[in-house]
Amino acid sequence: MLIVMLLPNSRTESDGSAVIRVLGYNIRSLRDDTDALARVITACAPDLVLVQEAPRFFRWRKKLARLAAASGQVILTGGATAAGPAILCNLRATVERTEDVLLPLTPGLHRRGLATAVVRFGRARLGVISCHLSLQKDERYEQAGMLLDRLAHLGVEHAVAGGDLNERPDGPSFRHLAAALQDCRTTAPWGGEFTSTPANPHQRIDAVFATKGIEVLGCGVPLNQPGITEADLRAATDHLPVLAALRVPATA
């Protein structure tokens, strides 16, 4: 009999720390099966969803709000105002502040940005960034550095960042982030490894990172989990999601 190991459920510990679930997901501007996408997000039971390629054009807020409502979330920040990255959250999160950041534009390339926030789960305070890095190698490396700078300027001890890096773990931008932060999948492997493509998973280009003080309880593609089917994963979008369970210490 196949035994599927599940990630811990979200909860608040007696010492004030918070166990949370963070989901990273490139949703391809909702151009695929949004019902399947909502089912996958709902089954993951995330406290935070780090979205890439959120809708950016006509009625983009309404489209993103519909996805959030269908998956038990609300819009925290981002979307067109961050050039694609967005953050969704459930009602467990208390929001302190948000900011959408547009990164410098390289002529001829797609505009990139960061969706950022500071939230609290009980006594645990957390900075959050959703990103989608460039397809161009040099620009991508610069953007990875900007992400780390922005993370440092959030003014919090603990933070998570994640998204579509457009690069594998052996690439310079991925390594740059992993040197400063915990690559959650490497720290506590769980579930599947590869995020692209759903029909032929062969590379890991999406990731969730955490600052060193956060305990990573497990991270990977949520395969064989209750409520998630291979058909929905293939139909939802052109990436597979990354789900991480983290224990965030209470703020002193």
CSV table of C-alpha atoms in Angstrom, one decimal:
chain,number,residue,atom,x,y,z
A,1,MET,CA,0.0,0.0,0.0
A,2,LEU,CA,1.3,3.5,-1.0
A,3,ILE,CA,1.7,5.8,2.1
A,4,VAL,CA,1.5,9.4,1.2
A,5,MET,CA,3.3,11.7,3.6
A,6,LEU,CA,1.3,14.9,4.1
A,7,LEU,CA,2.6,18.3,5.1
A,8,PRO,CA,1.6,19.6,8.5
A,9,ASN,CA,-1.6,21.7,8.7
A,10,SER,CA,-1.4,25.4,9.5
A,11,ARG,CA,-1.6,26.1,13.2
A,12,THR,CA,-0.3,28.4,16.0
A,13,GLU,CA,2.1,26.8,18.5
A,14,SER,CA,2.0,27.3,22.2
A,15,ASP,CA,5.3,29.3,22.0
A,16,GLY,CA,3.6,31.8,19.6
A,17,SER,CA,5.3,30.5,16.5
A,18,ALA,CA,3.1,29.8,13.4
A,19,VAL,CA,3.1,26.8,11.1
A,20,ILE,CA,2.0,28.1,7.7
A,21,ARG,CA,1.7,26.8,4.1
A,22,VAL,CA,3.1,28.9,1.3
A,23,LEU,CA,2.2,28.1,-2.3
A,24,GLY,CA,4.1,29.3,-5.3
A,25,TYR,CA,2.3,29.1,-8.7
A,26,ASN,CA,2.6,30.5,-12.2
A,27,ILE,CA,-1.0,30.8,-13.4
A,28,ARG,CA,-0.3,31.9,-17.0
A,29,SER,CA,-2.7,34.8,-16.9
A,30,LEU,CA,-5.7,32.5,-16.2
A,31,ARG,CA,-5.6,31.3,-19.9
A,32,ASP,CA,-6.2,27.7,-19.0
A,33,ASP,CA,-8.7,25.8,-16.9
A,34,THR,CA,-9.5,28.2,-14.0
A,35,ASP,CA,-11.8,25.7,-12.3
A,36,ALA,CA,-8.9,23.1,-12.2
A,37,LEU,CA,-6.6,25.9,-10.9
A,38,ALA,CA,-8.9,26.8,-8.1
A,39,ARG,CA,-9.3,23.1,-7.1
A,40,VAL,CA,-5.5,22.7,-6.9
A,41,ILE,CA,-5.0,25.9,-4.8
A,42,THR,CA,-7.9,24.9,-2.5
A,43,ALA,CA,-6.5,21.4,-2.0
A,44,CYS,CA,-3.1,22.8,-1.0
A,45,ALA,CA,-4.8,24.8,1.8
A,46,PRO,CA,-2.2,27.7,1.7
A,47,ASP,CA,-2.0,30.6,4.0
A,48,LEU,CA,-0.1,32.6,1.3
A,49,VAL,CA,-0.1,32.1,-2.5
A,50,LEU,CA,2.8,33.6,-4.4
A,51,VAL,CA,1.4,34.1,-7.9
A,52,GLN,CA,3.2,34.7,-11.1
A,53,GLU,CA,1.6,35.8,-14.4
A,54,ALA,CA,-1.5,37.2,-12.8
A,55,PRO,CA,-3.9,38.9,-15.2
A,56,ARG,CA,-2.5,42.3,-16.2
A,57,PHE,CA,-5.0,43.7,-18.7
A,58,PHE,CA,-8.8,44.3,-19.1
A,59,ARG,CA,-10.6,43.7,-15.8
A,60,TRP,CA,-7.5,42.1,-14.3
A,61,ARG,CA,-8.6,42.8,-10.7
A,62,LYS,CA,-12.0,41.1,-11.2
A,63,LYS,CA,-10.4,38.0,-12.8
A,64,LEU,CA,-7.8,37.7,-9.9
A,65,ALA,CA,-10.5,38.3,-7.3
A,66,ARG,CA,-12.7,35.5,-8.8
A,67,LEU,CA,-9.8,33.0,-8.6
A,68,ALA,CA,-9.1,34.1,-5.0
A,69,ALA,CA,-12.7,33.7,-4.0
A,70,ALA,CA,-13.0,30.3,-5.7
A,71,SER,CA,-9.9,29.0,-3.8
A,72,GLY,CA,-10.6,30.4,-0.3
A,73,GLN,CA,-8.2,33.4,-0.6
A,74,VAL,CA,-8.3,37.2,-0.9
A,75,ILE,CA,-6.0,39.5,-2.9
A,76,LEU,CA,-3.2,40.8,-0.7
A,77,THR,CA,-1.3,42.8,-3.3
A,78,GLY,CA,0.1,42.7,-6.8
A,79,GLY,CA,-1.2,41.9,-10.3
A,80,ALA,CA,-0.9,44.5,-13.1
A,81,THR,CA,0.6,47.0,-10.6
A,82,ALA,CA,3.6,44.7,-10.1
A,83,ALA,CA,3.8,43.6,-13.8
A,84,GLY,CA,2.4,40.1,-13.0
A,85,PRO,CA,3.5,38.9,-9.6
A,86,ALA,CA,0.7,38.9,-6.9
A,87,ILE,CA,0.2,37.6,-3.4
A,88,LEU,CA,-3.1,36.0,-2.2
A,89,CYS,CA,-3.7,35.1,1.5
A,90,ASN,CA,-6.4,33.5,3.6
A,91,LEU,CA,-8.1,35.3,6.5
A,92,ARG,CA,-5.7,33.9,9.0
A,93,ALA,CA,-3.2,36.6,7.9
A,94,THR,CA,-3.1,40.1,9.4
A,95,VAL,CA,-1.7,42.5,6.9
A,96,GLU,CA,0.6,45.2,8.1
A,97,ARG,CA,1.6,46.8,4.8
A,98,THR,CA,2.0,46.0,1.1
A,99,GLU,CA,4.0,47.5,-1.8
A,100,ASP,CA,4.2,46.7,-5.5
A,101,VAL,CA,7.6,47.4,-7.0
A,102,LEU,CA,8.4,47.8,-10.7
A,103,LEU,CA,12.0,46.8,-11.6
A,104,PRO,CA,14.1,48.8,-14.1
A,105,LEU,CA,13.0,48.2,-17.7
A,106,THR,CA,15.4,46.9,-20.2
A,107,PRO,CA,14.4,48.1,-23.7
A,108,GLY,CA,13.0,45.2,-25.7
A,109,LEU,CA,12.4,43.0,-22.7
A,110,HIS,CA,9.3,42.4,-20.7
A,111,ARG,CA,8.7,44.6,-17.6
A,112,ARG,CA,9.2,42.8,-14.3
A,113,GLY,CA,8.2,43.6,-10.8
A,114,LEU,CA,7.8,42.4,-7.2
A,115,ALA,CA,4.7,42.0,-5.1
A,116,THR,CA,5.7,42.6,-1.5
A,117,ALA,CA,4.0,42.5,1.9
A,118,VAL,CA,4.5,42.2,5.7
A,119,VAL,CA,1.9,40.1,7.4
A,120,ARG,CA,1.4,38.5,10.8
A,121,PHE,CA,0.1,35.1,11.8
A,122,GLY,CA,-0.5,35.5,15.5
A,123,ARG,CA,2.8,36.6,17.0
A,124,ALA,CA,4.8,35.5,14.0
A,125,ARG,CA,5.7,38.4,11.7
A,126,LEU,CA,6.7,37.7,8.1
A,127,GLY,CA,7.9,39.5,5.1
A,128,VAL,CA,6.7,38.1,1.7
A,129,ILE,CA,7.8,38.6,-1.9
A,130,SER,CA,6.4,37.1,-5.1
A,131,CYS,CA,8.7,37.4,-8.1
A,132,HIS,CA,9.0,36.4,-11.8
A,133,LEU,CA,12.6,36.8,-13.0
A,134,SER,CA,13.7,37.7,-16.5
A,135,LEU,CA,14.3,35.3,-19.4
A,136,GLN,CA,17.5,37.1,-20.1
A,137,LYS,CA,20.5,35.8,-18.0
A,138,ASP,CA,22.2,39.0,-17.1
A,139,GLU,CA,19.0,40.9,-16.3
A,140,ARG,CA,17.8,37.9,-14.3
A,141,TYR,CA,20.9,38.0,-12.1
A,142,GLU,CA,20.5,41.7,-11.5
A,143,GLN,CA,16.8,41.1,-10.5
A,144,ALA,CA,17.8,38.4,-8.1
A,145,GLY,CA,20.1,40.9,-6.3
A,146,MET,CA,17.2,43.5,-6.3
A,147,LEU,CA,15.0,40.9,-4.7
A,148,LEU,CA,17.5,40.3,-1.9
A,149,ASP,CA,17.9,44.0,-1.4
A,150,ARG,CA,14.1,44.5,-1.2
A,151,LEU,CA,13.9,41.6,1.2
A,152,ALA,CA,16.4,43.2,3.5
A,153,HIS,CA,14.6,46.5,3.4
A,154,LEU,CA,11.3,45.0,4.6
A,155,GLY,CA,12.5,45.5,8.1
A,156,VAL,CA,11.5,42.0,9.4
A,157,GLU,CA,13.6,39.2,10.9
A,158,HIS,CA,11.8,36.4,9.0
A,159,ALA,CA,10.7,36.4,5.3
A,160,VAL,CA,9.8,34.2,2.4
A,161,ALA,CA,10.2,34.8,-1.3
A,162,GLY,CA,9.3,32.7,-4.2
A,163,GLY,CA,8.2,32.5,-7.8
A,164,ASP,CA,9.2,31.5,-11.3
A,165,LEU,CA,12.9,32.0,-11.6
A,166,ASN,CA,13.2,31.0,-15.2
A,167,GLU,CA,16.4,29.2,-14.2
A,168,ARG,CA,17.4,25.8,-12.8
A,169,PRO,CA,19.2,25.4,-9.5
A,170,ASP,CA,22.6,25.2,-11.1
A,171,GLY,CA,22.2,28.7,-12.6
A,172,PRO,CA,23.9,31.8,-11.2
A,173,SER,CA,20.7,33.6,-10.2
A,174,PHE,CA,19.2,30.6,-8.5
A,175,ARG,CA,22.6,30.0,-6.7
A,176,HIS,CA,22.7,33.7,-5.7
A,177,LEU,CA,19.4,33.4,-3.9
A,178,ALA,CA,20.1,30.0,-2.4
A,179,ALA,CA,23.4,31.3,-0.9
A,180,ALA,CA,21.5,34.0,1.0
A,181,LEU,CA,18.3,32.1,1.8
A,182,GLN,CA,17.2,28.6,2.3
A,183,ASP,CA,16.0,26.9,-0.8
A,184,CYS,CA,13.1,25.2,0.8
A,185,ARG,CA,13.0,22.2,-1.5
A,186,THR,CA,16.7,21.4,-0.9
A,187,THR,CA,16.4,22.0,2.8
A,188,ALA,CA,13.4,19.6,3.3
A,189,PRO,CA,12.5,17.7,0.2
A,190,TRP,CA,8.9,16.6,-0.1
A,191,GLY,CA,6.6,15.7,-3.0
A,192,GLY,CA,7.8,16.2,-6.5
A,193,GLU,CA,10.8,18.1,-7.7
A,194,PHE,CA,10.3,19.3,-11.2
A,195,THR,CA,7.9,22.2,-11.9
A,196,SER,CA,8.0,22.5,-15.7
A,197,THR,CA,6.1,21.3,-17.6
A,198,PRO,CA,3.0,19.6,-16.2
A,199,ALA,CA,2.8,17.2,-19.2
A,200,ASN,CA,6.6,16.4,-19.0
A,201,PRO,CA,8.1,17.5,-15.7
A,202,HIS,CA,11.9,17.7,-16.3
A,203,GLN,CA,13.2,20.9,-14.7
A,204,ARG,CA,12.9,22.9,-11.5
A,205,ILE,CA,12.5,26.6,-12.4
A,206,ASP,CA,10.1,27.6,-9.6
A,207,ALA,CA,11.0,27.8,-6.0
A,208,VAL,CA,10.2,29.0,-2.5
A,209,PHE,CA,13.0,30.5,-0.3
A,210,ALA,CA,13.0,31.3,3.4
A,211,THR,CA,15.3,33.3,5.6
A,212,LYS,CA,17.6,31.2,7.9
A,213,GLY,CA,15.6,31.5,11.1
A,214,ILE,CA,12.5,29.8,9.6
A,215,GLU,CA,12.2,26.0,10.0
A,216,VAL,CA,11.3,24.3,6.7
A,217,LEU,CA,9.1,21.3,7.4
A,218,GLY,CA,8.7,20.2,3.8
A,219,CYS,CA,8.6,21.6,0.2
A,220,GLY,CA,7.9,20.4,-3.3
A,221,VAL,CA,5.3,19.8,-5.9
A,222,PRO,CA,2.1,18.6,-4.2
A,223,LEU,CA,1.7,15.3,-6.1
A,224,ASN,CA,-0.6,12.5,-4.8
A,225,GLN,CA,-2.2,14.8,-2.3
A,226,PRO,CA,-5.9,14.7,-1.3
A,227,GLY,CA,-8.0,16.7,-3.7
A,228,ILE,CA,-5.3,17.1,-6.3
A,229,THR,CA,-5.4,15.1,-9.5
A,230,GLU,CA,-2.9,14.8,-12.4
A,231,ALA,CA,-5.6,15.9,-14.7
A,232,ASP,CA,-6.2,19.2,-12.8
A,233,LEU,CA,-2.4,19.8,-12.6
A,234,ARG,CA,-2.1,19.5,-16.3
A,235,ALA,CA,-5.2,21.5,-17.1
A,236,ALA,CA,-4.6,24.4,-14.6
A,237,THR,CA,-1.6,26.1,-16.2
A,238,ASP,CA,1.8,25.5,-17.8
A,239,HIS,CA,3.7,25.2,-14.5
A,240,LEU,CA,3.4,22.9,-11.5
A,241,PRO,CA,3.0,24.5,-8.1
A,242,VAL,CA,5.5,24.5,-5.2
A,243,LEU,CA,4.0,24.0,-1.7
A,244,ALA,CA,6.1,24.6,1.4
A,245,ALA,CA,5.2,24.1,5.1
A,246,LEU,CA,7.2,26.5,7.3
A,247,ARG,CA,7.4,27.2,11.1
A,248,VAL,CA,7.9,30.9,11.6
A,249,PRO,CA,9.2,31.9,15.1
A,250,ALA,CA,7.2,34.4,17.2
A,251,THR,CA,8.5,37.9,17.1
A,252,ALA,CA,10.1,39.0,20.3
